[in-house]
Tab-separated table of C-alpha atoms in Angstrom:
chain	number	residue	atom	x	y	z
V	1	MET	CA	13.476	3.665	13.772
V	2	ARG	CA	9.717	3.274	14.121
V	3	ILE	CA	7.180	2.943	11.311
V	4	ILE	CA	3.622	4.164	11.929
V	5	VAL	CA	1.061	2.740	9.491
V	6	PRO	CA	-2.489	4.175	9.498
V	7	MET	CA	-4.570	1.542	7.684
V	8	ALA	CA	-7.828	3.502	7.256
V	9	GLY	CA	-11.040	1.655	6.357
V	10	ARG	CA	-11.784	-1.492	4.413
V	11	GLY	CA	-11.638	0.253	1.033
V	12	SER	CA	-15.061	0.652	-0.599
V	13	ARG	CA	-13.533	1.145	-4.070
V	14	LEU	CA	-12.084	-2.373	-3.941
V	15	ARG	CA	-15.314	-4.175	-3.119
V	16	PRO	CA	-16.082	-7.063	-3.093
V	17	HIS	CA	-12.447	-7.956	-2.315
V	18	THR	CA	-12.435	-5.852	0.854
V	19	LEU	CA	-15.681	-7.200	2.302
V	20	THR	CA	-13.773	-9.917	4.182
V	21	VAL	CA	-10.277	-8.429	4.464
V	22	PRO	CA	-9.014	-4.824	4.829
V	23	LYS	CA	-7.426	-3.366	1.714
V	24	PRO	CA	-3.839	-3.244	3.099
V	25	LEU	CA	-3.885	-7.040	3.409
V	26	ILE	CA	-4.790	-7.639	-0.249
V	27	PRO	CA	-1.781	-9.477	-1.741
V	28	ILE	CA	0.413	-7.841	-4.373
V	29	ALA	CA	2.870	-10.242	-6.037
V	30	GLY	CA	2.246	-12.710	-3.236
V	31	LYS	CA	2.572	-10.424	-0.203
V	32	PRO	CA	0.052	-8.117	1.496
V	33	ILE	CA	0.257	-4.490	0.358
V	34	VAL	CA	1.229	-3.321	3.842
V	35	GLN	CA	4.009	-5.913	4.110
V	36	ARG	CA	5.573	-4.790	0.830
V	37	LEU	CA	5.248	-1.189	2.010
V	38	VAL	CA	7.126	-1.648	5.290
V	39	GLU	CA	9.766	-3.875	3.661
V	40	ASP	CA	10.517	-1.236	1.036
V	41	ILE	CA	10.656	1.506	3.674
V	42	ALA	CA	13.157	-0.564	5.640
V	43	LYS	CA	15.357	-0.836	2.537
V	44	VAL	CA	15.326	2.926	1.966
V	45	VAL	CA	16.102	3.939	5.560
V	46	ASN	CA	18.823	1.264	5.700
V	47	GLU	CA	18.755	0.961	9.470
V	48	PRO	CA	17.061	-1.412	11.916
V	49	VAL	CA	13.310	-1.054	12.374
V	50	ASP	CA	12.569	-1.385	16.089
V	51	GLU	CA	8.789	-1.167	15.942
V	52	VAL	CA	5.955	-1.174	13.433
V	53	ALA	CA	2.789	0.431	14.812
V	54	PHE	CA	-0.417	-0.277	12.903
V	55	VAL	CA	-3.554	1.817	13.329
V	56	THR	CA	-6.586	-0.182	12.276
V	57	ASP	CA	-10.298	-0.726	12.787
V	58	ARG	CA	-11.095	-2.850	15.823
V	59	SER	CA	-13.510	-5.008	13.810
V	60	PHE	CA	-10.899	-6.285	11.343
V	61	GLY	CA	-9.452	-8.945	13.644
V	62	VAL	CA	-6.091	-9.007	11.852
V	63	GLU	CA	-3.747	-8.584	14.809
V	64	ASP	CA	-1.968	-11.892	14.226
V	65	GLN	CA	-1.251	-11.069	10.574
V	66	LEU	CA	0.065	-7.615	11.427
V	67	THR	CA	2.244	-8.998	14.208
V	68	ALA	CA	3.763	-11.506	11.778
V	69	ILE	CA	4.562	-8.708	9.300
V	70	ALA	CA	6.405	-6.665	11.936
V	71	GLU	CA	8.244	-9.694	13.268
V	72	SER	CA	9.413	-10.597	9.745
V	73	LEU	CA	11.458	-7.373	9.940
V	74	GLY	CA	12.756	-8.254	13.380
V	75	ALA	CA	10.564	-5.508	14.833
V	76	LYS	CA	8.084	-5.237	17.662
V	77	ALA	CA	4.443	-5.037	16.565
V	78	SER	CA	2.045	-2.560	18.144
V	79	VAL	CA	-1.617	-2.464	17.126
V	80	TYR	CA	-3.744	0.598	17.877
V	81	TYR	CA	-7.386	1.230	17.058
V	82	GLN	CA	-9.081	4.201	15.433
V	83	ASP	CA	-12.709	3.790	16.441
V	84	GLU	CA	-13.923	6.841	14.512
V	85	PRO	CA	-12.826	7.899	10.995
V	86	LEU	CA	-11.543	11.314	12.056
V	87	GLY	CA	-8.714	11.755	9.573
V	88	THR	CA	-5.007	11.129	9.175
V	89	GLY	CA	-3.881	13.358	12.026
V	90	HIS	CA	-6.267	11.629	14.407
V	91	ALA	CA	-5.149	8.166	13.206
V	92	ILE	CA	-1.503	8.975	13.869
V	93	MET	CA	-2.348	10.232	17.346
V	94	CYS	CA	-4.093	6.947	18.096
V	95	ALA	CA	-0.520	5.577	18.019
V	96	LYS	CA	0.904	8.437	20.083
V	97	ASP	CA	2.545	6.033	22.524
V	98	SER	CA	4.815	4.921	19.678
V	99	LEU	CA	5.696	8.439	18.510
V	100	SER	CA	9.208	8.755	19.891
V	101	GLY	CA	12.594	9.069	18.264
V	102	PRO	CA	12.946	8.824	14.468
V	103	CYS	CA	9.638	7.800	12.886
V	104	ILE	CA	8.225	7.162	9.452
V	105	VAL	CA	4.495	7.617	8.856
V	106	ALA	CA	3.211	5.721	5.816
V	107	TYR	CA	-0.342	5.259	4.548
V	108	ALA	CA	-1.044	1.617	3.842
V	109	ASP	CA	-2.505	1.821	0.319
V	110	THR	CA	0.666	3.180	-1.326
V	111	LEU	CA	3.614	1.296	-2.797
V	112	PHE	CA	6.751	2.841	-4.247
V	113	LYS	CA	10.223	2.300	-5.657
V	114	ALA	CA	12.979	4.626	-4.559
V	115	ASP	CA	16.731	5.002	-4.503
V	116	PHE	CA	17.579	7.862	-2.153
V	117	GLU	CA	19.097	8.315	1.284
V	118	LEU	CA	17.418	10.240	4.068
V	119	ASP	CA	19.038	13.659	4.498
V	120	PRO	CA	20.606	13.698	8.005
V	121	THR	CA	20.401	17.515	8.133
V	122	ALA	CA	16.604	17.487	7.792
V	123	ASP	CA	14.139	17.537	10.658
V	124	ALA	CA	11.659	15.831	8.371
V	125	VAL	CA	11.426	14.382	4.878
V	126	ILE	CA	8.289	14.233	2.738
V	127	TRP	CA	8.426	11.618	-0.001
V	128	VAL	CA	7.305	12.939	-3.355
V	129	LYS	CA	6.892	11.872	-6.975
V	130	GLN	CA	7.245	14.099	-10.023
V	131	VAL	CA	3.880	14.117	-11.812
V	132	ALA	CA	2.567	15.444	-15.118
V	133	GLN	CA	-0.652	16.943	-13.710
V	134	PRO	CA	0.172	18.472	-10.309
V	135	GLU	CA	-3.194	20.219	-10.122
V	136	GLN	CA	-4.703	16.810	-9.254
V	137	TYR	CA	-2.510	16.278	-6.182
V	138	GLY	CA	-1.215	17.808	-3.003
V	139	VAL	CA	2.229	19.207	-3.835
V	140	VAL	CA	5.194	20.724	-2.012
V	141	LYS	CA	6.536	24.228	-2.572
V	142	LEU	CA	10.331	24.603	-2.318
V	143	ASN	CA	12.593	27.560	-1.595
V	144	THR	CA	15.929	28.244	-3.289
V	145	ALA	CA	17.657	25.860	-0.848
V	146	ASN	CA	15.307	23.047	-1.966
V	147	GLU	CA	13.628	23.018	1.428
V	148	ILE	CA	9.868	22.508	1.668
V	149	VAL	CA	8.202	25.700	2.817
V	150	GLU	CA	4.547	24.983	2.025
V	151	LEU	CA	2.061	22.231	1.262
V	152	VAL	CA	-0.488	23.132	-1.401
V	153	GLU	CA	-3.545	20.985	-2.107
V	154	LYS	CA	-4.522	20.706	-5.801
V	155	PRO	CA	-2.978	24.023	-6.875
V	156	LYS	CA	-4.800	25.948	-9.599
V	157	GLU	CA	-1.549	27.634	-10.586
V	158	LYS	CA	1.868	26.010	-11.014
V	159	VAL	CA	3.541	25.608	-7.622
V	160	SER	CA	5.655	22.545	-8.334
V	161	ASP	CA	5.307	19.142	-9.969
V	162	LEU	CA	6.280	17.197	-6.840
V	163	ALA	CA	3.248	15.356	-5.470
V	164	VAL	CA	3.052	14.116	-1.878
V	165	ILE	CA	2.679	10.312	-1.899
V	166	GLY	CA	1.754	9.792	1.757
V	167	ILE	CA	5.068	8.749	3.353
V	168	TYR	CA	6.848	11.030	5.846
V	169	TYR	CA	10.008	10.861	7.960
V	170	PHE	CA	10.294	12.781	11.226
V	171	LYS	CA	13.575	12.949	13.124
V	172	SER	CA	11.583	13.468	16.324
V	173	GLY	CA	8.338	11.593	16.832
V	174	GLU	CA	7.869	13.648	19.994
V	175	ALA	CA	7.829	16.888	17.962
V	176	LEU	CA	5.186	15.493	15.595
V	177	LYS	CA	3.080	14.306	18.538
V	178	GLU	CA	3.241	17.730	20.201
V	179	SER	CA	2.267	19.506	16.984
V	180	LEU	CA	-0.650	17.153	16.261
V	181	GLN	CA	-1.864	17.445	19.851
V	182	LYS	CA	-2.164	21.201	19.326
V	183	VAL	CA	-4.272	20.503	16.211
V	184	LEU	CA	-6.602	18.271	18.223
V	185	ASP	CA	-6.764	20.689	21.151
V	186	ALA	CA	-7.665	23.544	18.816
V	187	ASN	CA	-10.272	21.331	17.113
V	188	LEU	CA	-8.726	22.271	13.773
V	189	MET	CA	-10.684	20.150	11.285
V	190	HIS	CA	-11.209	20.046	7.531
V	191	GLY	CA	-14.295	18.242	6.290
V	192	GLY	CA	-14.813	16.822	9.765
V	193	GLU	CA	-11.288	15.370	9.967
V	194	TYR	CA	-7.960	16.180	11.593
V	195	GLN	CA	-5.194	16.209	8.970
V	196	ILE	CA	-1.474	15.484	9.217
V	197	ASN	CA	-0.828	18.578	7.083
V	198	ASP	CA	-1.843	20.872	9.925
V	199	GLY	CA	0.661	19.165	12.203
V	200	ILE	CA	3.330	19.573	9.525
V	201	LYS	CA	2.482	23.250	9.106
V	202	GLY	CA	2.915	23.698	12.849
V	203	LEU	CA	6.403	22.183	12.650
V	204	MET	CA	7.287	24.421	9.712
V	205	ALA	CA	6.163	27.455	11.716
V	206	GLN	CA	8.696	26.417	14.364
V	207	GLY	CA	11.444	26.573	11.746
V	208	LYS	CA	11.861	22.814	11.293
V	209	ILE	CA	13.713	21.933	8.083
V	210	PHE	CA	11.723	19.774	5.659
V	211	LYS	CA	13.375	18.133	2.650
V	212	THR	CA	12.075	15.959	-0.177
V	213	GLY	CA	12.754	12.304	-0.835
V	214	LYS	CA	12.002	11.623	-4.497
V	215	VAL	CA	10.636	8.211	-5.461
V	216	THR	CA	10.948	6.802	-8.966
V	217	GLU	CA	7.646	4.902	-8.899
V	218	TRP	CA	4.434	5.565	-7.007
V	219	MET	CA	1.829	2.821	-7.179
V	220	ASP	CA	-1.718	3.090	-5.917
V	221	CYS	CA	-4.032	0.309	-4.766
V	222	GLY	CA	-7.218	2.358	-4.678
V	223	ASN	CA	-9.469	0.359	-7.004
V	224	LYS	CA	-9.454	-2.829	-9.059
V	225	THR	CA	-7.887	-1.360	-12.192
V	226	VAL	CA	-4.941	0.342	-10.488
V	227	THR	CA	-4.415	-2.600	-8.110
V	228	VAL	CA	-4.071	-4.999	-11.048
V	229	ASP	CA	-1.676	-2.527	-12.691
V	230	THR	CA	0.342	-2.224	-9.463
V	231	ASN	CA	0.541	-6.016	-9.216
V	232	SER	CA	1.954	-6.142	-12.767
V	233	LYS	CA	4.509	-3.411	-12.071
V	234	MET	CA	5.642	-5.038	-8.831
V	235	LEU	CA	6.057	-8.430	-10.519
V	236	ASN	CA	8.286	-6.836	-13.135
V	237	PHE	CA	10.392	-5.001	-10.528
V	238	ILE	CA	10.897	-8.191	-8.519
V	239	HIS	CA	11.680	-10.210	-11.642
V	240	GLN	CA	14.278	-7.669	-12.767
V	241	ASP	CA	15.875	-7.480	-9.318
V	242	GLY	CA	15.981	-11.249	-8.985
V	243	GLU	CA	15.669	-10.927	-5.186
V	244	GLU	CA	12.600	-13.129	-4.671
V	245	ASN	CA	11.658	-16.579	-5.926
V	246	LEU	CA	8.252	-15.909	-7.423
V	247	VAL	CA	7.185	-19.438	-8.394
V	248	SER	CA	6.729	-22.077	-5.710
V	249	LYS	CA	8.692	-25.309	-6.178
V	250	ASN	CA	5.603	-27.433	-5.599
V	251	VAL	CA	3.482	-26.079	-8.462
V	252	SER	CA	1.880	-28.947	-10.387
V	253	LEU	CA	2.132	-28.458	-14.171
V	254	GLU	CA	0.221	-30.615	-16.633
V	255	ASN	CA	0.464	-29.503	-20.250
V	256	SER	CA	0.771	-25.922	-18.977
V	257	GLU	CA	2.989	-22.883	-19.469
V	258	ILE	CA	4.070	-20.066	-17.142
V	259	ILE	CA	5.193	-16.849	-18.850
V	260	ALA	CA	7.287	-14.647	-16.535
V	261	PRO	CA	6.901	-12.553	-14.547
V	262	CYS	CA	4.351	-14.405	-12.438
V	263	PHE	CA	3.863	-15.180	-8.779
V	264	ILE	CA	2.587	-18.724	-8.213
V	265	GLY	CA	1.883	-19.754	-4.611
V	266	ASN	CA	2.059	-23.106	-2.872
V	267	ASN	CA	0.059	-26.164	-3.950
V	268	VAL	CA	-1.174	-24.607	-7.188
V	269	LYS	CA	-2.337	-27.016	-9.895
V	270	LEU	CA	-2.249	-25.967	-13.546
V	271	VAL	CA	-3.877	-28.218	-16.164
V	272	ASN	CA	-3.936	-27.186	-19.833
V	273	ALA	CA	-3.275	-23.638	-18.643
V	274	LYS	CA	-1.332	-20.689	-19.997
V	275	VAL	CA	-0.434	-18.316	-17.171
V	276	GLY	CA	1.195	-14.928	-17.657
V	277	PRO	CA	2.677	-12.562	-18.063
V	278	ASN	CA	1.930	-10.387	-15.024
V	279	VAL	CA	-0.205	-12.843	-13.061
V	280	SER	CA	-0.287	-13.512	-9.302
V	281	ILE	CA	-1.927	-16.743	-8.124
V	282	GLY	CA	-2.299	-17.454	-4.398
V	283	ASN	CA	-1.972	-20.714	-2.511
V	284	ASP	CA	-4.075	-23.824	-3.164
V	285	CYS	CA	-5.547	-22.665	-6.467
V	286	GLU	CA	-6.456	-24.818	-9.465
V	287	LEU	CA	-6.662	-23.647	-13.074
V	288	VAL	CA	-8.010	-26.034	-15.724
V	289	ASP	CA	-8.259	-25.082	-19.394
V	290	VAL	CA	-7.536	-21.454	-18.573
V	291	THR	CA	-5.557	-18.702	-20.280
V	292	ILE	CA	-4.866	-15.821	-17.910
V	293	SER	CA	-2.742	-12.664	-18.139
V	294	ASN	CA	-2.312	-9.375	-16.249
V	295	SER	CA	-4.479	-10.555	-13.372
V	296	LEU	CA	-4.503	-11.231	-9.641
V	297	VAL	CA	-6.032	-14.378	-8.117
V	298	GLN	CA	-6.111	-14.901	-4.345
V	299	ASN	CA	-6.200	-18.208	-2.413
V	300	GLU	CA	-8.160	-21.466	-2.730
V	301	THR	CA	-9.800	-20.525	-6.026
V	302	LYS	CA	-10.686	-22.839	-8.911
V	303	LEU	CA	-10.984	-21.498	-12.468
V	304	GLU	CA	-12.064	-23.575	-15.454
V	305	ASN	CA	-12.730	-23.068	-19.169
V	306	ALA	CA	-11.927	-19.377	-19.277
V	307	VAL	CA	-9.844	-16.691	-20.951
V	308	ILE	CA	-9.085	-14.054	-18.310
V	309	LYS	CA	-7.155	-10.782	-18.495
V	310	ASP	CA	-6.962	-7.508	-16.558
V	311	SER	CA	-8.896	-9.106	-13.712
V	312	MET	CA	-8.924	-9.443	-9.937
V	313	ILE	CA	-10.369	-12.607	-8.406
V	314	GLY	CA	-10.781	-13.203	-4.680
V	315	ASN	CA	-10.493	-16.138	-2.283
V	316	LYS	CA	-12.429	-19.424	-2.527
V	317	VAL	CA	-13.961	-18.506	-5.888
V	318	ARG	CA	-15.381	-21.183	-8.199
V	319	TYR	CA	-15.633	-19.991	-11.789
V	320	ASN	CA	-16.381	-22.114	-14.849
V	321	GLY	CA	-16.585	-20.256	-18.149
V	322	LYS	CA	-19.204	-22.762	-19.321
V	323	PHE	CA	-21.532	-21.928	-16.422
V	324	THR	CA	-25.270	-22.605	-16.588
V	325	LYS	CA	-26.070	-21.621	-12.991
V	326	ILE	CA	-24.684	-18.681	-11.026
V	327	SER	CA	-24.472	-17.376	-7.466
V	328	ILE	CA	-23.100	-13.831	-7.475
V	329	GLY	CA	-22.620	-11.757	-4.343
V	330	ASP	CA	-22.791	-8.030	-3.647
V	331	TYR	CA	-20.526	-5.641	-5.576
V	332	SER	CA	-19.449	-8.306	-8.129
V	333	GLN	CA	-18.644	-7.092	-11.638
V	334	PHE	CA	-18.480	-8.870	-14.999
V	335	GLU	CA	-17.316	-6.561	-17.783
């Protein structure tokens, strides 16, 4: 099994956090978004992952981090570059050398929870989530055999309530590659971009059988508010499953309290602090006289004299709630 991960751009809606790191490497509950994504895919497919192919911007310089993520699954890492933002279909074809055998294509800003098995009779599976307002999403249309026969973008009339979440399984990577190559050769673009949907429609026209894989949770990391919410949800899932140790053994506590679920990284110092619930704190942070809940703090940050909630704080930040002088960079927000 191969996993193809188009990583898109830095993520303008998550600035300033994505000015120095691409959005898929923002940590959620202590791990980069893209790492949690490929780990959860591996659990669902329940078979060895031979290769993880990342499609990224050449300027990011994150090859070592991506290689480590693939190798943590016992898989080979391949890194490809999309030098122009020409859409999802184009991004996937940048990794065409890895499109062989069974493949999963997954966009790197989506997390999910699922409990289903891939249908072995299907040529492809599109992962979907039941939603209350399908007119806001791309949805799948099913026939009486529960096979996908059409993709409909933001339907004005009721087609179905199953929204496409951006994860796809293809039994044959070669078939997907051939179909997308026809899209590129025909210069079939929408809004100046080549889309995966046109490749899928080509496969459907060949009579390929598409089925749905229904996820129970679909979590976005598009902007600060939903990323903080996703961090909280993921902490609760991990806490309930009991599969990961969320609090490092070397956390220094001085007159402080941790209210689960929280992720606390290595070498974190808490002094007169109340942390949680639903807080992630990265490595080498220090919190003094701080109460914090439902928030995400990255690495090497020091917070003092503050009450913080529903917040996202980056790396190497120095924040004192009793400030008299400030140095605030681009895209910062205080609400």
